[in-house]
Amino acid sequence: MKINHFLAALCLIAIVTGCQSKYEFPFRNPDLPQEERIEDLLARLTTEEKIQQMMNQTPAIERLGIPAYDWWNEALHGVARAGKATVFPQSIAMAATFDEEALLETFTMISDEARAKYHQYQRDGEYDRYKGLTFWTPNINIFRDPRWGRGMETYGEDPYLTERMGLAVVRGLQGDDPNYFKTHACAKHYAVHSGPEWNRHEYNAESSPRDLWTTYLPAFEALVKEGDVQEVMCAYNRFEGTPCCSSDRLLVDILRNDWGYEDIILSDCGAIDDFWRKDPRTPRHETHPDAATASADAVLTGTDLECGSSYRALKEGLEKGLITEEQLNVSLRRLLKGRFELGMFDPDDRVPYAQIPYSVVESPKHVAQALEMARKSIVLLKNEKQLLPLNKEIRKIAVVGPNAADSTMLWANYNGFPTKTVTILEGIQNKVPNAEVIYELGCNHTDDFVMIDLGNHISSPAGQGFVSTFYNNTELEGTPVYEGLAKELHYTTGGNTQFAPLVNLTDFTARFTGEFTAPLSGDIQMKISGNDGFRLFIGEEKVAEVWSNEYGGECTYTLQAKEGEKYPIRIEYIQKRGEANLNFFVGVKEPVNYRATAAKAKEADVIVFVGGISPRLEGEEMPVDADGFRKGDRTNIEIPKVQREMIQALKATGKPVVYIVCTGSALALNWEESNLDAILNAWYGGQEAGTAVADVLFGDYNPAGRLPVTFYQSADQLPDFENYQMKGRTYRYMTQTPLYPFGYGLSYTTFAYQNGKLSQDKIKKDQSVTFSVDLSNTGKTDGDEVVQLYVRYPDHPEEPLKALKAFKRVQVKAGQTETIKISLEPKVFQTFDDQTQTMAVRPGNYQVLFGSSSADKDLQILPLIIE
């Protein structure tokens, strides 16, 4: 960020003329040099206030007119966790677009929404979590193993693709104003961090120097050096025996000294606790004896901001001489600089981004972009006998599967809350309004049973449903602010919508009462979930409780019912933090009936099965206990058994079957590839995913997404999950044949690559070279092609088998030819020197490979000599 010297000069004039008096404190004067403002504010803080400002939840300093601020905010694929926002496709899906310009445009929209929401919160006096300008995005870890549950948050397995997409995110979030950052982006999780989730608080990642510099660090280096990213988050795990947030090697030697990074380093949430806390339920590193020692060590190593509360012990660290106040000031200067450069201490009329209207939030333009990114992300994996696109005059279509009518699945994780989500079922119904659409759930994701909803058997004096009573306090007492009838309990304040009229968005309680009349005898399931807490009573007996838990939870109670009996139900709900949500379901289990589902689907002309997995199964450190899944990770990469058996029953009908796969990670689709007619990978596509899928299914959009990860045939092709060595992993080092290669994706048209050449076949090591090729659309449909360039190193067998070094998504009309030119800079040809442990261009033979995927059969080779 450049200092505006002109404004500084004006400031000196203002001081001389006495115009500074309108600012109560010098740090409030936007015309003063930034360093002077920082030092003025720093000098006014007490030691206790300094420590408080080094944790993510910073309290207000009322005597200085500084409101509270929480550094924790998220914008993985849209502004998250704070009500209404446009929900774009999940990161792994946007990586599949191979379109960094479109991603930059998307994140420019996201930061527009972020600024509009922030200034509205400021006007409303709301300063709590998820309402600030410091976004802990992007996740640029390498998706090295498909079993990692958080891989969906990344941009795939390739360092170069991750680098380019990460840079687009940072630039879109941080803006281009010469005086102010629009928001902060954060490169996370630094470094060598990509699962497993279940042991991340104690795990020690080991990496060879070669893998460190060629796989795990390149994207971080690019975001620091090229992207000017303003925050870097250190990871939970240890690296070479030391927790990442106190690693001299990572934070001091590489990040600060080698890369010259001078901005904010923050911890992952609770990571400093892992240094010292002893917890029999969650094993931790336990590398430090206590919080004071751990906190002092983290700060001295460069971790300026803690997400958590261990830094409270810095006071004890000062008293014991473990750290000095001036050493705290080093971190405080970085943190204050960040807030000044975001304009937090300046009048809104001085900050151009403050003028963005709230109307941009989930505006039609942004929703249209969500649709476009969803379309661009869809990967056509198989299209036997050109079954797709389907004819819009189709008479009858069957839609089956656990993801067909699931809207929240499309939001993935780290998500905001759209006011409208188009499910895949709705997208198909909207696309062919004259067709009969037969919908059957068929099966759940992993369970061999389905739940039949019995919610219509709950009644109250006011009618069918619950009497609801709301209080704008957290004590469930006093005068209710609203009383009414709730026919079902599926509430959320996502979208800044209230549970009921006059009810707060946060800090409220509610009581719901009704009577359940059992329509049958036997076990009836009552499932309740919410954030922050709830209690469920049957009669006067409390049968489930999660009360005032920051992250909420869910419980299931089994009622042993008798037909015709009446069971009083009372639910009490408390809400204090973040977005509010409460869900209650009552139903009965029934075994999956493959035969009945197939019999109904057989009546259709074509069957669309919408399955895969769900963000409720894969994700961050999740309490999941299902076959094939562990704590958010996966133990295998197979399709869950119940879904495969359902698909096989549908295929046995003899009708064509299209499989829409929703997933955040690679799946072993071997049977499906061999037996089904068409397969579309739709990922977790955001709020417009249903429309996007229908557009592709019926030919209104020609798919051109490409896989940002390898789809393996099975986990047997993978090394051990906990092994961080890259040998045998990803397309760069894998010698076996995958199911679908990295970069793969089909189209409704065909392309031909002709006259591929380099501007020179021999260059010096500091020279660039230009690649060109004539790309022809040889089919009958307009479409996009993703031109991919890889480099191979014949003289250096220790290097990757091939590595992506450039790509370009190009639209070519049917029958037309476009000449594509891509400049390859010297950095493209760098290799790792084991002796010096540095990256450099070395003389020798190289090969530039170009084509439509990473598979050798799809690539042509151009030799190059570097002298």
XYZ file of N, CA and C in Angstrom, residues 635-814:
540
model
N -12.692 -42.699 4.473
C -11.795 -43.851 4.625
C -11.662 -44.613 3.316
N -12.557 -44.357 2.376
C -12.416 -44.869 1.013
C -13.014 -43.827 0.075
N -12.939 -44.070 -1.204
C -13.467 -43.082 -2.151
C -14.594 -43.682 -2.989
N -15.198 -44.735 -2.469
C -16.289 -45.383 -3.179
C -17.600 -44.619 -2.996
N -18.502 -44.786 -3.959
C -19.872 -44.323 -3.796
C -20.496 -45.149 -2.668
N -21.221 -44.531 -1.723
C -21.852 -45.313 -0.661
C -22.695 -46.457 -1.236
N -22.640 -47.590 -0.559
C -23.242 -48.832 -1.040
C -24.722 -48.670 -1.401
N -25.477 -47.955 -0.559
C -26.913 -47.845 -0.812
C -27.187 -47.109 -2.120
N -26.352 -46.121 -2.455
C -26.552 -45.400 -3.712
C -26.194 -46.261 -4.917
N -25.100 -47.002 -4.796
C -24.711 -47.844 -5.936
C -25.773 -48.898 -6.217
N -26.331 -49.462 -5.167
C -27.371 -50.472 -5.367
C -28.633 -49.837 -5.964
N -28.927 -48.607 -5.588
C -30.070 -47.923 -6.183
C -29.815 -47.650 -7.664
N -28.621 -47.187 -7.998
C -28.290 -46.916 -9.400
C -28.363 -48.206 -10.213
N -27.890 -49.302 -9.643
C -27.938 -50.574 -10.362
C -29.380 -51.015 -10.610
N -30.251 -50.766 -9.625
C -31.672 -51.100 -9.814
C -32.284 -50.240 -10.912
N -31.899 -48.976 -10.968
C -32.415 -48.087 -12.004
C -31.893 -48.497 -13.380
N -30.625 -48.868 -13.449
C -30.057 -49.303 -14.733
C -30.744 -50.569 -15.231
N -31.152 -51.424 -14.298
C -31.792 -52.688 -14.678
C -33.156 -52.487 -15.329
N -33.709 -51.284 -15.235
C -34.992 -51.011 -15.893
C -34.856 -50.994 -17.413
N -33.641 -50.841 -17.897
C -33.418 -50.740 -19.332
C -33.544 -49.343 -19.879
N -33.936 -48.400 -19.028
C -34.052 -47.012 -19.466
C -32.684 -46.316 -19.360
N -32.416 -45.325 -20.210
C -31.150 -44.595 -20.093
C -31.057 -43.895 -18.745
N -29.857 -43.936 -18.154
C -29.633 -43.339 -16.838
C -28.539 -42.280 -16.935
N -28.866 -41.081 -16.505
C -27.897 -39.989 -16.382
C -27.581 -39.823 -14.909
N -26.310 -39.802 -14.572
C -25.894 -39.665 -13.173
C -25.358 -38.251 -12.963
N -26.051 -37.481 -12.113
C -25.552 -36.164 -11.706
C -24.821 -36.364 -10.382
N -23.519 -36.135 -10.397
C -22.691 -36.338 -9.208
C -22.505 -35.005 -8.494
N -22.872 -34.966 -7.222
C -22.579 -33.811 -6.374
C -21.527 -34.226 -5.364
N -20.412 -33.526 -5.351
C -19.296 -33.925 -4.503
C -18.325 -32.771 -4.374
N -17.487 -32.832 -3.346
C -16.400 -31.882 -3.211
C -15.055 -32.530 -3.433
N -15.066 -33.808 -3.807
C -13.818 -34.561 -3.929
C -13.982 -35.665 -4.957
N -12.879 -36.314 -5.291
C -12.901 -37.355 -6.308
C -13.602 -38.605 -5.793
N -14.320 -39.273 -6.682
C -15.040 -40.495 -6.357
C -14.594 -41.612 -7.305
N -14.628 -42.845 -6.804
C -14.308 -43.998 -7.643
C -15.585 -44.441 -8.344
N -15.767 -43.993 -9.566
C -17.004 -44.232 -10.321
C -16.797 -45.337 -11.363
N -16.151 -46.407 -10.969
C -15.789 -47.434 -11.939
C -17.008 -48.125 -12.542
N -17.930 -48.601 -11.700
C -19.125 -49.264 -12.222
C -19.949 -48.284 -13.049
N -20.061 -47.082 -12.557
C -20.851 -46.068 -13.240
C -20.265 -45.749 -14.613
N -18.940 -45.632 -14.687
C -18.281 -45.353 -15.957
C -18.511 -46.493 -16.948
N -18.544 -47.695 -16.451
C -18.692 -48.847 -17.342
C -20.132 -49.106 -17.760
N -21.090 -48.658 -16.963
C -22.466 -49.094 -17.176
C -23.490 -47.993 -17.449
N -23.241 -46.785 -17.022
C -24.242 -45.745 -17.186
C -24.077 -45.026 -18.527
N -25.120 -44.324 -18.906
C -25.126 -43.686 -20.224
C -24.446 -42.320 -20.226
N -24.596 -41.579 -19.135
C -23.974 -40.253 -19.066
C -23.702 -39.913 -17.600
N -22.606 -39.190 -17.370
C -22.240 -38.764 -16.017
C -21.838 -37.297 -16.074
N -22.469 -36.488 -15.225
C -22.125 -35.073 -15.066
C -21.657 -34.837 -13.641
N -20.494 -34.225 -13.494
C -20.039 -33.834 -12.153
C -20.456 -32.386 -11.922
N -21.391 -32.193 -10.971
C -21.931 -30.856 -10.702
C -21.392 -30.256 -9.420
N -20.522 -30.970 -8.693
C -19.911 -30.472 -7.466
C -20.980 -30.029 -6.453
N -20.668 -29.022 -5.630
C -21.658 -28.310 -4.819
C -21.771 -26.928 -5.452
N -22.805 -26.756 -6.253
C -22.819 -25.680 -7.243
C -23.401 -24.358 -6.825
N -23.724 -24.148 -5.529
C -24.237 -22.856 -5.114
C -25.722 -22.705 -5.383
N -26.208 -21.482 -5.176
C -27.647 -21.257 -5.168
C -28.317 -21.419 -6.520
N -27.562 -21.332 -7.613
C -28.139 -21.466 -8.950
C -27.779 -22.795 -9.606
N -27.334 -23.748 -8.804
C -26.860 -25.017 -9.364
C -27.943 -25.748 -10.136
N -29.178 -25.711 -9.641
C -30.248 -26.434 -10.317
C -30.478 -25.938 -11.726
N -30.467 -24.635 -11.895
C -30.627 -24.059 -13.237
C -29.446 -24.425 -14.120
N -28.239 -24.355 -13.548
C -27.039 -24.666 -14.326
C -27.053 -26.112 -14.807
N -27.407 -27.046 -13.915
C -27.454 -28.454 -14.297
C -28.484 -28.668 -15.407
N -29.659 -28.064 -15.268
C -30.691 -28.207 -16.292
C -30.239 -27.608 -17.622
N -29.539 -26.475 -17.559
C -29.030 -25.856 -18.792
C -28.104 -26.813 -19.539
N -27.249 -27.513 -18.792
C -26.329 -28.460 -19.421
C -27.070 -29.709 -19.882
N -27.953 -30.241 -19.042
C -28.697 -31.450 -19.401
C -29.453 -31.287 -20.717
N -30.042 -30.118 -20.924
C -30.913 -29.914 -22.084
C -30.273 -29.059 -23.180
N -28.953 -28.846 -23.076
C -28.230 -28.268 -24.198
C -28.246 -26.763 -24.324
N -28.737 -26.053 -23.284
C -28.670 -24.594 -23.341
C -27.294 -24.081 -22.932
N -26.451 -24.982 -22.438
C -25.062 -24.617 -22.138
C -24.199 -25.829 -22.456
N -23.126 -25.580 -23.185
C -22.204 -26.650 -23.561
C -21.142 -26.790 -22.472
N -21.085 -27.917 -21.765
C -20.171 -28.027 -20.610
C -18.708 -27.962 -21.028
N -17.901 -27.314 -20.181
C -16.463 -27.211 -20.465
C -15.632 -27.214 -19.191
N -16.245 -27.595 -18.063
C -15.468 -27.713 -16.839
C -14.424 -28.805 -16.979
N -13.323 -28.662 -16.246
C -12.234 -29.641 -16.271
C -11.886 -30.045 -14.839
N -11.495 -31.281 -14.659
C -11.226 -31.790 -13.316
C -9.971 -31.138 -12.737
N -10.081 -30.486 -11.560
C -8.893 -29.937 -10.908
C -8.218 -30.954 -9.997
N -8.746 -32.180 -10.004
C -8.174 -33.287 -9.235
C -8.231 -34.552 -10.080
N -7.356 -35.494 -9.764
C -7.391 -36.812 -10.395
C -8.521 -37.631 -9.786
N -9.289 -38.313 -10.606
C -10.262 -39.289 -10.118
C -9.609 -40.665 -10.204
N -9.269 -41.213 -9.054
C -8.600 -42.507 -8.984
C -9.608 -43.639 -9.145
N -9.084 -44.817 -9.510
C -9.955 -45.985 -9.624
C -10.371 -46.502 -8.257
N -9.502 -46.373 -7.275
C -9.825 -46.758 -5.904
C -8.739 -46.210 -4.992
N -8.969 -46.313 -3.682
C -7.971 -45.863 -2.714
C -6.718 -46.727 -2.770
N -6.808 -47.885 -3.421
C -5.624 -48.740 -3.565
C -4.557 -48.074 -4.431
N -4.944 -47.096 -5.234
C -3.970 -46.374 -6.050
C -3.284 -45.253 -5.277
N -3.646 -45.088 -4.008
C -3.131 -43.981 -3.203
C -2.146 -44.466 -2.148
N -1.113 -43.651 -1.855
C -0.281 -43.940 -0.684
C -1.082 -43.731 0.597
N -0.471 -44.041 1.724
C -1.122 -43.844 3.015
C -1.540 -42.379 3.181
N -2.741 -42.164 3.710
C -3.294 -40.821 3.853
C -2.375 -39.919 4.662
N -1.731 -40.446 5.689
C -0.914 -39.620 6.577
C 0.496 -39.384 6.046
N 0.821 -39.951 4.919
C 2.134 -39.772 4.314
C 2.100 -38.543 3.398
N 2.899 -37.526 3.745
C 2.891 -36.278 2.972
C 3.890 -36.285 1.816
N 4.609 -37.367 1.594
C 5.480 -37.426 0.428
C 4.608 -37.494 -0.829
N 5.028 -36.821 -1.870
C 4.202 -36.727 -3.074
C 4.372 -37.923 -4.026
N 5.318 -38.790 -3.776
C 5.537 -39.936 -4.655
C 4.246 -40.740 -4.824
N 3.850 -40.948 -6.071
C 2.644 -41.716 -6.356
C 1.355 -40.925 -6.275
N 1.436 -39.658 -5.884
C 0.220 -38.849 -5.704
C -0.001 -37.897 -6.873
N -1.235 -37.667 -7.186
C -1.691 -36.695 -8.180
C -1.099 -37.012 -9.558
N -1.600 -36.330 -10.561
C -1.142 -36.601 -11.924
C 0.338 -36.330 -12.084
N 0.916 -35.510 -11.213
C 2.325 -35.122 -11.369
C 3.279 -36.263 -11.053
N 2.854 -37.192 -10.203
C 3.750 -38.270 -9.771
C 3.138 -39.662 -9.914
N 1.918 -39.762 -10.371
C 1.223 -41.040 -10.445
C 1.625 -41.803 -11.707
N 2.018 -43.057 -11.553
C 2.412 -43.874 -12.704
C 1.302 -44.836 -13.123
N 0.283 -44.995 -12.278
C -0.850 -45.857 -12.616
C -1.861 -45.096 -13.487
N -2.800 -45.813 -14.040
C -3.820 -45.201 -14.883
C -5.020 -44.811 -14.020
N -5.395 -43.541 -14.013
C -6.552 -43.141 -13.206
C -7.859 -43.457 -13.911
N -8.955 -43.276 -13.221
C -10.269 -43.388 -13.851
C -10.478 -42.205 -14.794
N -10.291 -40.988 -14.276
C -10.339 -39.762 -15.083
C -9.123 -38.926 -14.715
N -8.370 -38.442 -15.686
C -7.154 -37.691 -15.372
C -7.439 -36.245 -14.983
N -6.505 -35.639 -14.318
C -6.530 -34.198 -14.044
C -6.693 -33.454 -15.368
N -7.534 -32.416 -15.351
C -7.743 -31.613 -16.558
C -8.753 -32.177 -17.530
N -9.359 -33.316 -17.184
C -10.272 -34.003 -18.097
C -11.669 -33.403 -18.066
N -12.336 -33.414 -19.213
C -13.730 -33.004 -19.317
C -14.171 -33.061 -20.765
N -15.384 -33.544 -20.984
C -15.918 -33.679 -22.335
C -16.750 -32.456 -22.723
N -17.184 -32.436 -23.982
C -17.965 -31.333 -24.523
C -19.024 -31.899 -25.454
N -19.996 -31.076 -25.816
C -20.976 -31.465 -26.826
C -20.456 -31.204 -28.243
N -19.232 -30.689 -28.330
C -18.603 -30.488 -29.633
C -17.209 -31.096 -29.603
N -16.465 -30.956 -30.653
C -15.105 -31.492 -30.733
C -14.136 -30.387 -31.139
N -12.880 -30.537 -30.729
C -11.853 -29.538 -31.022
C -10.626 -30.215 -31.627
N -9.950 -29.487 -32.467
C -8.703 -29.972 -33.075
C -7.596 -28.953 -32.805
N -6.419 -29.461 -32.372
C -5.235 -28.629 -32.144
C -4.317 -28.796 -33.347
N -4.001 -27.700 -34.027
C -3.161 -27.762 -35.218
C -2.097 -26.667 -35.166
N -0.958 -26.993 -35.767
C 0.142 -26.034 -35.940
C 0.688 -25.539 -34.596
N 0.689 -26.420 -33.607
C 1.281 -26.045 -32.336
C 2.781 -25.841 -32.464
N 3.290 -24.731 -31.914
C 4.725 -24.459 -32.044
C 5.190 -23.489 -30.969
N 6.498 -23.468 -30.761
C 7.151 -22.498 -29.896
C 7.850 -21.462 -30.764
N 7.935 -20.240 -30.267
C 8.587 -19.175 -31.047
C 10.066 -19.467 -31.272
N 10.661 -20.256 -30.361
C 12.049 -20.688 -30.507
C 12.154 -22.090 -29.937
N 13.057 -22.894 -30.490
C 13.248 -24.226 -29.915
C 14.512 -24.302 -29.063
N 15.206 -23.130 -28.935
C 16.395 -23.065 -28.088
C 16.456 -21.662 -27.489
N 16.529 -21.577 -26.156
C 16.541 -20.274 -25.488
C 17.581 -20.260 -24.373
N 17.922 -19.051 -23.936
C 18.754 -18.889 -22.750
C 17.867 -19.069 -21.503
N 18.492 -19.320 -20.365
C 17.710 -19.636 -19.155
C 16.960 -18.432 -18.599
N 17.286 -17.227 -19.065
C 16.551 -16.051 -18.603
C 15.589 -15.524 -19.667
N 15.345 -16.323 -20.720
C 14.475 -15.903 -21.806
C 13.077 -16.491 -21.669
N 12.098 -15.775 -22.226
C 10.745 -16.308 -22.351
C 10.586 -16.942 -23.729
N 9.551 -17.742 -23.878
C 9.234 -18.336 -25.167
C 7.719 -18.300 -25.337
N 7.261 -18.120 -26.556
C 5.821 -18.026 -26.816
C 5.321 -19.291 -27.502
N 4.259 -19.835 -26.944
C 3.583 -20.983 -27.537
C 2.390 -20.487 -28.338
N 2.141 -21.094 -29.492
C 0.951 -20.759 -30.272
C 0.361 -22.027 -30.864
N -0.970 -22.013 -31.051
C -1.644 -23.154 -31.650
C -2.934 -22.665 -32.290
N -3.336 -23.325 -33.369
C -4.626 -23.056 -33.991
C -5.637 -24.033 -33.411
N -6.655 -23.494 -32.763
C -7.680 -24.310 -32.115
C -8.961 -24.216 -32.932
N -9.409 -25.359 -33.460
C -10.595 -25.383 -34.312
C -11.732 -26.134 -33.633
N -12.919 -25.553 -33.703
C -14.124 -26.237 -33.260
C -14.643 -27.022 -34.453
N -14.473 -28.340 -34.425
C -14.793 -29.187 -35.563
C -16.184 -29.805 -35.461
N -16.951 -29.380 -34.462
C -18.301 -29.899 -34.291
C -19.357 -28.926 -34.771
N -20.585 -29.164 -34.308
C -21.721 -28.356 -34.761
C -22.272 -27.448 -33.663
N -21.570 -27.396 -32.536
C -22.059 -26.618 -31.394
C -20.984 -25.656 -30.928
N -21.338 -24.423 -30.662
C -20.384 -23.488 -30.049
C -19.963 -24.034 -28.686
N -18.713 -23.772 -28.311
C -18.286 -24.289 -27.019
C -16.966 -23.718 -26.558
N -16.635 -23.978 -25.294
C -15.368 -23.579 -24.698
C -14.418 -24.773 -24.675
N -13.152 -24.490 -24.875
C -12.099 -25.479 -24.688
C -11.087 -24.909 -23.711
N -10.516 -25.746 -22.864
C -9.460 -25.324 -21.948
C -8.136 -25.849 -22.488
N -7.360 -24.937 -23.063
C -6.040 -25.286 -23.588
C -5.090 -25.405 -22.401
N -4.427 -26.548 -22.292
C -3.560 -26.818 -21.147
C -2.130 -27.048 -21.611
N -1.179 -26.389 -20.938
C 0.245 -26.549 -21.244
C 0.949 -27.145 -20.030
N 1.704 -28.202 -20.288
C 2.478 -28.874 -19.244
C 3.949 -28.853 -19.639
N 4.817 -28.974 -18.656
C 6.249 -29.077 -18.922
C 6.751 -30.400 -18.361
N 7.590 -31.049 -19.144
C 8.243 -32.294 -18.721
C 9.748 -32.058 -18.719
N 10.455 -32.768 -17.840
C 11.876 -32.516 -17.615
C 12.678 -33.803 -17.886
N 12.964 -34.132 -19.141
C 13.632 -35.408 -19.444
C 14.998 -35.565 -18.768
N 15.719 -34.461 -18.574
C 17.049 -34.544 -17.968
C 17.002 -34.626 -16.445
N 15.803 -34.501 -15.872
C 15.685 -34.464 -14.412
C 14.574 -35.414 -13.968
N 14.873 -36.705 -13.890
C 13.840 -37.697 -13.568
C 13.254 -37.546 -12.165
N 13.930 -36.781 -11.316
C 13.396 -36.567 -9.966
C 12.262 -35.547 -9.965
N 12.115 -34.815 -11.073
C 11.045 -33.834 -11.186
C 9.715 -34.528 -11.499
N 8.590 -33.804 -11.435
C 7.308 -34.421 -11.770
C 7.303 -35.010 -13.180
N 6.434 -36.001 -13.391
C 6.291 -36.601 -14.719
C 5.872 -35.549 -15.730
N 5.079 -34.620 -15.286
C 4.677 -33.437 -16.048
C 4.059 -32.478 -15.053
N 4.046 -31.197 -15.380
C 3.487 -30.208 -14.460
C 2.792 -29.106 -15.251
N 1.557 -28.785 -14.864
C 0.806 -27.711 -15.503
C 1.540 -26.385 -15.315
N 1.701 -25.639 -16.394
C 2.391 -24.361 -16.322
C 1.628 -23.220 -16.992
N 0.553 -23.535 -17.688
C -0.291 -22.494 -18.290
C -1.605 -23.136 -18.715
N -2.653 -22.328 -18.759
C -3.944 -22.785 -19.270
C -4.730 -21.571 -19.740
N -5.649 -21.805 -20.635
C -6.488 -20.719 -21.133
C -7.819 -21.288 -21.586
N -8.896 -20.770 -21.015
C -10.236 -21.171 -21.442
C -10.658 -20.273 -22.596
N -11.037 -20.900 -23.701
C -11.299 -20.165 -24.933
C -12.647 -20.588 -25.499
N -13.453 -19.619 -25.916
C -14.706 -19.924 -26.598
C -14.480 -19.891 -28.095
N -14.905 -20.955 -28.781
C -14.757 -21.049 -30.239
C -16.100 -21.457 -30.825
N -16.573 -20.704 -31.781
C -17.845 -21.013 -32.424
C -17.691 -22.213 -33.358
N -18.777 -22.918 -33.547
C -18.765 -24.101 -34.412
C -18.205 -23.759 -35.787
